[in-house]
Coordinates of N, CA and C in Angstrom, one line a residue:
X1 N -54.2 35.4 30.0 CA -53.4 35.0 28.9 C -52.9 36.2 28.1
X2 N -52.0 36.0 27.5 CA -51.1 37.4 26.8 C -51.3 36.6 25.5
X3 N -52.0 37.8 24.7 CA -51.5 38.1 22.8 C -50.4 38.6 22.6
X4 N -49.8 38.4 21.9 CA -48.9 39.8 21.5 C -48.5 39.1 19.8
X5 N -49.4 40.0 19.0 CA -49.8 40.1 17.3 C -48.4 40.9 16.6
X6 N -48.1 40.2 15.6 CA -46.9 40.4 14.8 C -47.6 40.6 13.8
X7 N -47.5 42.4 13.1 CA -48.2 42.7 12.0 C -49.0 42.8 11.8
X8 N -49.7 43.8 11.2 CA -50.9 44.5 10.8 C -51.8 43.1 10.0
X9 N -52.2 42.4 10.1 CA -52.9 41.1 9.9 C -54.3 41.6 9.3
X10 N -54.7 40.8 8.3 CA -56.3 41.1 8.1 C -57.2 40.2 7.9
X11 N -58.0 40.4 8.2 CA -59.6 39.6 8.3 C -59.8 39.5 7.6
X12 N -60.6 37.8 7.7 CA -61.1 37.3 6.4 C -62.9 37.6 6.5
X13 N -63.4 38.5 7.3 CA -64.7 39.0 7.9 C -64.5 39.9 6.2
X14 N -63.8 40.3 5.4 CA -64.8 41.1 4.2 C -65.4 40.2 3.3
X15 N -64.5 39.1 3.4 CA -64.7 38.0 2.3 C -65.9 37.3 2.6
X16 N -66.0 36.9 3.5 CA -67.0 36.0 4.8 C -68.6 37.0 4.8
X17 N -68.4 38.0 5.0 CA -69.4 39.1 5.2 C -70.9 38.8 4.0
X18 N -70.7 39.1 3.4 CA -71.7 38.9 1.8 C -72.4 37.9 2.0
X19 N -71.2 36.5 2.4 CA -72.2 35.4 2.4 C -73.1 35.1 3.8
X20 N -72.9 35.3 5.0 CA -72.9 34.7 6.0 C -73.8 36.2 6.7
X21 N -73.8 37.1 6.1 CA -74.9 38.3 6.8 C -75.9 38.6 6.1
X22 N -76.2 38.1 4.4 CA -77.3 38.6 3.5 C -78.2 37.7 3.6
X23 N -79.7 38.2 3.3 CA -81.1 37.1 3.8 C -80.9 36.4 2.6
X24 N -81.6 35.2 2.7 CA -81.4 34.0 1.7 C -82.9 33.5 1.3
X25 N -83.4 33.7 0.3 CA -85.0 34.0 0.1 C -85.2 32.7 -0.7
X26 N -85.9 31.8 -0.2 CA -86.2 31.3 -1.4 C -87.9 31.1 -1.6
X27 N -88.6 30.0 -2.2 CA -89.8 29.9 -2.8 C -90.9 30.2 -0.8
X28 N -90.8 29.1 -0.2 CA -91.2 29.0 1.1 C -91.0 29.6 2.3
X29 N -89.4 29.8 2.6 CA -89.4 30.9 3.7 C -88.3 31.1 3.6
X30 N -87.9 32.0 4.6 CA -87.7 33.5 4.7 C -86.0 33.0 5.7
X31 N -84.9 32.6 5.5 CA -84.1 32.5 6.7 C -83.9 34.0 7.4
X32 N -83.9 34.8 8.4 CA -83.8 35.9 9.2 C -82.0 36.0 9.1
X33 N -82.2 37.7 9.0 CA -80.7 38.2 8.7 C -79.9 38.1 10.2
X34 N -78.6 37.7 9.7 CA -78.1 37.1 11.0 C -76.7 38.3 11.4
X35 N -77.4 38.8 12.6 CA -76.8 39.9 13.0 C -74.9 39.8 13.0
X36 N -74.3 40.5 13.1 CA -72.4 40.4 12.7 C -72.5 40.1 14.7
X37 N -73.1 40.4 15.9 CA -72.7 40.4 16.7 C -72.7 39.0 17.2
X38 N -74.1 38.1 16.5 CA -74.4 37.3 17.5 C -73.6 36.0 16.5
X39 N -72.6 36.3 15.1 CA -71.9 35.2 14.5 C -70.3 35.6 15.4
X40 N -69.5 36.9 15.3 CA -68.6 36.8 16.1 C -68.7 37.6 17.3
X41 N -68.9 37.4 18.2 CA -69.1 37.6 19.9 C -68.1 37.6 20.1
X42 N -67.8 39.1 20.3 CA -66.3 39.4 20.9 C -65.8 41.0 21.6
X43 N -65.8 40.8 22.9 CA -66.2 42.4 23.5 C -65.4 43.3 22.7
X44 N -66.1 44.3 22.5 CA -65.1 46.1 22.1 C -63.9 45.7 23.0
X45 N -63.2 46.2 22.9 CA -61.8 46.5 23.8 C -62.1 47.9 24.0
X46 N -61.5 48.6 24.8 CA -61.9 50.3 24.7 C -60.8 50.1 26.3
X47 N -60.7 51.7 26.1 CA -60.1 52.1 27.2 C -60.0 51.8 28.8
X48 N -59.2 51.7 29.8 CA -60.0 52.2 30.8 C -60.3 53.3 31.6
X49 N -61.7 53.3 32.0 CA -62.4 54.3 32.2 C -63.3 54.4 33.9
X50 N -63.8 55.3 33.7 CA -64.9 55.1 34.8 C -65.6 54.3 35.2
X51 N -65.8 53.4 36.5 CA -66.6 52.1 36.4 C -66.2 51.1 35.9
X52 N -64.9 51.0 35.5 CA -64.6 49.6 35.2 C -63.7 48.9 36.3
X53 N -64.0 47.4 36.4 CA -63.4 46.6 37.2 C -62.1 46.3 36.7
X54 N -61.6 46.0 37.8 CA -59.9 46.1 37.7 C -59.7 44.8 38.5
X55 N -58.6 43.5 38.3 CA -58.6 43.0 39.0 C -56.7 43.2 39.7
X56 N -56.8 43.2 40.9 CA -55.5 43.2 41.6 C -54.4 42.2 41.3
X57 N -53.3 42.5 41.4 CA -52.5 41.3 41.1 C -50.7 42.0 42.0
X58 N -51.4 42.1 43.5 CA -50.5 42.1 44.1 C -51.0 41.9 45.8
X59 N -49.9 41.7 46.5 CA -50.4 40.9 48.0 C -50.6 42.4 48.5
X60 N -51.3 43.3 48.3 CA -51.7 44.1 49.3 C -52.6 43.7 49.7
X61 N -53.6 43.1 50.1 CA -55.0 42.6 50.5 C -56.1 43.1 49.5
X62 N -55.7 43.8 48.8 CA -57.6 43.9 47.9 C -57.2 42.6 46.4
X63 N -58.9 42.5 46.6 CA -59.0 41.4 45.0 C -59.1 42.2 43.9
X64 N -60.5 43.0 44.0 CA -61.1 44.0 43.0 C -61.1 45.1 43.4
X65 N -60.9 46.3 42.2 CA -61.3 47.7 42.4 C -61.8 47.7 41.2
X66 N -62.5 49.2 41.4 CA -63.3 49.7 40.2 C -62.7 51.2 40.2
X67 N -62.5 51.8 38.9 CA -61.5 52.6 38.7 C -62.8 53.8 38.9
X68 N -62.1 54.7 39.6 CA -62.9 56.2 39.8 C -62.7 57.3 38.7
X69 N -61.1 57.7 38.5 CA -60.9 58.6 37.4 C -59.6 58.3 36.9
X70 N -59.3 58.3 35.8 CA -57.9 58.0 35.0 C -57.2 59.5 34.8
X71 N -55.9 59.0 36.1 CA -55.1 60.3 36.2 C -54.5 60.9 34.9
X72 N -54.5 60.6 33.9 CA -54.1 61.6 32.8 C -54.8 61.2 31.1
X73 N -55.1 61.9 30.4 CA -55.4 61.6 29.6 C -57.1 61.8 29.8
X74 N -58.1 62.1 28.4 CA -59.4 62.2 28.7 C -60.0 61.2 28.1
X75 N -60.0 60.8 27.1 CA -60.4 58.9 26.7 C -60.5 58.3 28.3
X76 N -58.9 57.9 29.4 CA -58.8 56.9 29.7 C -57.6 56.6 29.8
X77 N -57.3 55.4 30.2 CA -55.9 54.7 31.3 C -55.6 53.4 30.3
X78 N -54.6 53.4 29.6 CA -54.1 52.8 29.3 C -52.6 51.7 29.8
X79 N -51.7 51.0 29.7 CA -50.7 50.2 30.2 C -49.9 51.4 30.9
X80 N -49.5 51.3 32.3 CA -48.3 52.1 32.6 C -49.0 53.6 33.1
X81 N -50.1 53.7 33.2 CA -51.0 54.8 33.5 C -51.6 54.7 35.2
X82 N -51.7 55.9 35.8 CA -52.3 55.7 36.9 C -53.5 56.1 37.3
X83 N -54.5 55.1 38.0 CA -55.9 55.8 37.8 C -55.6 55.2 39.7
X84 N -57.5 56.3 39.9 CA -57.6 56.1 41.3 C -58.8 55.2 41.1
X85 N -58.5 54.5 42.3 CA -59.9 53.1 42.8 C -60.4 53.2 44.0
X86 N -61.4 52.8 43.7 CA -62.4 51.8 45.2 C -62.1 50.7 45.1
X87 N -61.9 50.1 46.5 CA -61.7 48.4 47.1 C -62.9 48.2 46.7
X88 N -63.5 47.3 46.1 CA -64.7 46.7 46.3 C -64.5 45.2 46.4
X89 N -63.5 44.5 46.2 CA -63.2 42.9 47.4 C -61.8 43.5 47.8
X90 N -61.7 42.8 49.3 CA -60.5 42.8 49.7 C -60.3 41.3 51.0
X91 N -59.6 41.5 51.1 CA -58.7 39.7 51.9 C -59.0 40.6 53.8
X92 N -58.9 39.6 53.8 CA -59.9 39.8 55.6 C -58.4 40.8 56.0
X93 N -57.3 40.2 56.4 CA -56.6 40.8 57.2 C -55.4 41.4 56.4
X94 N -55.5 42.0 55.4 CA -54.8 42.9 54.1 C -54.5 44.7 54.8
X95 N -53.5 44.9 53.9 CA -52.6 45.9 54.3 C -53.6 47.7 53.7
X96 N -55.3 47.0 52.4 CA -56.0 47.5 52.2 C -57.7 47.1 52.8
X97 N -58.0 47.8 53.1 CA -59.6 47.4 53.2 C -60.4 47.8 52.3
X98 N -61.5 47.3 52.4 CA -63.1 47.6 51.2 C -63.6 48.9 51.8
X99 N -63.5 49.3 50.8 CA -64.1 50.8 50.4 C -63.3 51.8 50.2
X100 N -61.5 51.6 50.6 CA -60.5 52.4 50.3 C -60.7 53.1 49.1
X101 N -60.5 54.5 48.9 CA -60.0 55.0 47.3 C -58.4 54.6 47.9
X102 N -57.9 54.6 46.9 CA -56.4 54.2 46.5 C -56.0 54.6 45.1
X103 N -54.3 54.5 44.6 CA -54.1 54.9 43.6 C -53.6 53.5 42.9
X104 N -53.9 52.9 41.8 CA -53.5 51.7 41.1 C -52.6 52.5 39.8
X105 N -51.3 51.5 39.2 CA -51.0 51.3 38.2 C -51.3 50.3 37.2
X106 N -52.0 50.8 36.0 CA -52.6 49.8 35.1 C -51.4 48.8 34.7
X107 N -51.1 47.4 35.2 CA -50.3 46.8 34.2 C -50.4 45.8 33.1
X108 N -52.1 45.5 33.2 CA -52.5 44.5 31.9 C -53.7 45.6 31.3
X109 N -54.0 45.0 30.7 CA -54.6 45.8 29.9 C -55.1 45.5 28.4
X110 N -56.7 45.2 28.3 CA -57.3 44.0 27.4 C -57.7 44.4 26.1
X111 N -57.0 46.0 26.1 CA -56.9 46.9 24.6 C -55.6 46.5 24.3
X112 N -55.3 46.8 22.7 CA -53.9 46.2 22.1 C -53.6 47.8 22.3
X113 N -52.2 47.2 22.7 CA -51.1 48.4 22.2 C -49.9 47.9 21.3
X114 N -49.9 49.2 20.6 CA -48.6 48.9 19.5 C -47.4 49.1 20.1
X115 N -46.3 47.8 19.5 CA -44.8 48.3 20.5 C -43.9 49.1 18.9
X116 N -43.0 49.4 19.9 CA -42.1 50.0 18.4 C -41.5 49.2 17.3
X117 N -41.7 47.6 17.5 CA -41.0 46.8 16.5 C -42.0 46.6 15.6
X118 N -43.2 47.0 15.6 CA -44.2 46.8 15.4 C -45.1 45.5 15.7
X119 N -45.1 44.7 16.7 CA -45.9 43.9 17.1 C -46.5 44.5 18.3
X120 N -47.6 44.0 18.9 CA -49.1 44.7 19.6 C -49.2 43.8 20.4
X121 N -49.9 44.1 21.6 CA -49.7 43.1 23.1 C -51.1 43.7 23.5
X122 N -51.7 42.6 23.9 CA -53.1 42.7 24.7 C -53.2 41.0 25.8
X123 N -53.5 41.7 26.9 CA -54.0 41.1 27.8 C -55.5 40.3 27.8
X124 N -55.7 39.3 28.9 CA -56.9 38.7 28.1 C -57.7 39.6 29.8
X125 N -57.3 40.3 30.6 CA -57.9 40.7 31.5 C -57.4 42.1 31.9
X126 N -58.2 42.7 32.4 CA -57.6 44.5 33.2 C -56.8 44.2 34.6
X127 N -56.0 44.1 34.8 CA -55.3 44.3 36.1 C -54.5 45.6 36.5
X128 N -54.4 45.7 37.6 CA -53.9 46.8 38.6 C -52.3 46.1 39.1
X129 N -51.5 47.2 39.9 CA -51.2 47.4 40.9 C -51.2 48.2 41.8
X130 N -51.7 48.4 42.9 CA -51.9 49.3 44.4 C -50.8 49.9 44.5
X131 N -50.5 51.2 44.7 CA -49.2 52.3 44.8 C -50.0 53.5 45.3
X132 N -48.8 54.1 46.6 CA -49.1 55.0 47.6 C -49.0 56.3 46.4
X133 N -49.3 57.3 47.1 CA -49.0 58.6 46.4 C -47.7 59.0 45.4
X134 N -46.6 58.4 46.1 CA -45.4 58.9 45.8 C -45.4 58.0 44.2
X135 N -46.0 57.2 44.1 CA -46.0 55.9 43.2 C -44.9 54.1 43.1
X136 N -45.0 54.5 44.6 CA -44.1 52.6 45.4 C -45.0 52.2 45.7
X137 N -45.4 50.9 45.5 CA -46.2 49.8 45.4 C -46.4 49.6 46.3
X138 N -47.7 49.1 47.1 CA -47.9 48.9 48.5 C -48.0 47.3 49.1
X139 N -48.1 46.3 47.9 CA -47.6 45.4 48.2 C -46.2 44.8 48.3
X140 N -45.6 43.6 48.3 CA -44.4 43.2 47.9 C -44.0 42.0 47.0
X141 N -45.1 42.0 46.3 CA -45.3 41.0 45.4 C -45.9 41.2 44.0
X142 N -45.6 41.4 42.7 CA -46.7 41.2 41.7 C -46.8 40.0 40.8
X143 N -48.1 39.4 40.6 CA -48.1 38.6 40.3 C -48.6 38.2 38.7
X144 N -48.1 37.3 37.8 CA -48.5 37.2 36.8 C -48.0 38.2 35.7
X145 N -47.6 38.4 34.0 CA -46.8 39.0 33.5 C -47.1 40.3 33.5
X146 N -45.9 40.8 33.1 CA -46.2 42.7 33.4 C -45.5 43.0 32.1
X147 N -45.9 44.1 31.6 CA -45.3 44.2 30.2 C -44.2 45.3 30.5
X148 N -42.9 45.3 29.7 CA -41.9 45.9 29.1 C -42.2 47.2 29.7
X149 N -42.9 47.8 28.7 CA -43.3 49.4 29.2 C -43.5 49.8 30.3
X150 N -43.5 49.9 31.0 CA -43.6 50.2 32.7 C -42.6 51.0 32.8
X151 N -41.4 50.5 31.8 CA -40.1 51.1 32.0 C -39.9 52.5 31.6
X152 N -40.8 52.6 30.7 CA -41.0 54.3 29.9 C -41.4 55.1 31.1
X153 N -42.6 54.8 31.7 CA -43.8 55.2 33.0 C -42.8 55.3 33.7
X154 N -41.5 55.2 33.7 CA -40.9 54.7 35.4 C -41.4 54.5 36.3
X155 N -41.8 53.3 36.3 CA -42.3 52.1 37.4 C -41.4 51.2 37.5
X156 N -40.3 51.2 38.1 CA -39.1 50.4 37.8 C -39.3 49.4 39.4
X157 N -40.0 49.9 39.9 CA -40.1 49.3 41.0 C -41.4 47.9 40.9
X158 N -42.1 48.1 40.3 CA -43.4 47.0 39.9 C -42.6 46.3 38.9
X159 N -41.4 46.2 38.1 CA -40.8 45.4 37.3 C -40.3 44.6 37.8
X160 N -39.1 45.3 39.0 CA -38.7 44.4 40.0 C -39.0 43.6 40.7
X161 N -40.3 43.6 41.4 CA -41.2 42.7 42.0 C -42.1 41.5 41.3
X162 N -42.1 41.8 39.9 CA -42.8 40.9 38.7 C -42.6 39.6 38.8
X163 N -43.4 38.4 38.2 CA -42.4 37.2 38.0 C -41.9 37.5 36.9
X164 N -42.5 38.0 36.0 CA -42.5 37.5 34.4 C -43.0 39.3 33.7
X165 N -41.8 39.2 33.3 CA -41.8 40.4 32.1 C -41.9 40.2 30.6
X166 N -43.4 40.5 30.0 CA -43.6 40.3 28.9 C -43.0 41.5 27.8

């Protein structure tokens, strides 16, 4: 699923905070202070990095990779960025096998990025696409939306193959 947030928005978590995280004492007992993680349960967003799972979203034959190292940058691989993977699922008779390193282009991506109009786009999942050295895609297909920016990256080629450009 695609967010994409118009405006610097704020939380009603300062207002909410005081009441809903301070112990509440009265004559008999004691209610236990109720930790901020386990009222809103909601993963960090962060980078990608080392060890994280990537899901595929093109017909070269792999499902999952897990990213090795994020070709630029030292945080991490953000939208339009290229990191190197391991196959760890791939489709029986695919154009990649399990255990390949390969080079992926990040095109979703479950951190928000700010665009220049000022509205922010985040993905509800991390996806790839599989691309040879030169950076041409090794499938012929991508599947599900791909954001705008790609175009900065020139990846004009993974645009072309997209259904859906967010």
């Amino acid at each position: 699923m695609l967010t994409v947030v118009v405006g610097a928005g704020r939380s009603l978590l300062g207002s909410l905070s005081n009441n809903l995280l301070g112990a509440v004492k009265t004559t008999h007992e004691v209610i236990p202070r109720l930790h901020y993680n386990s009222i809103f349960s909601q993963q960090q967003r962060t980078f990608i990095q080392m060890r994280t799972n990537l899901k595929v979203v093109d017909n070269s034959g792999a499902k999952r990779v897990m990213c090795i190292q994020a070709l630029k940058g030292r945080r991490g691989a953000r939208l339009g960025d290229t990191i190197i993977a391991s196959v760890k699922e791939a489709q029986p008779r695919g154009k990649v096998k399990k255990g390949e390193v390969v080079y992926g282009v990040v095109v979703r991506a479950a951190m928000q990025r700010g665009r220049c109009d000022g509205s922010e786009i985040k993905f509800d999942d991390n996806a790839v696409v599989i691309v040879n050295k030169q950076g041409e895609p090794i499938g012929t297909r991508v599947f599900g939306p791909v954001p705008h920016e790609l175009r900065k990256k020139k990846h004009l080629k993974i645009l072309t193959l997209a259904e859906h450009i967010a």
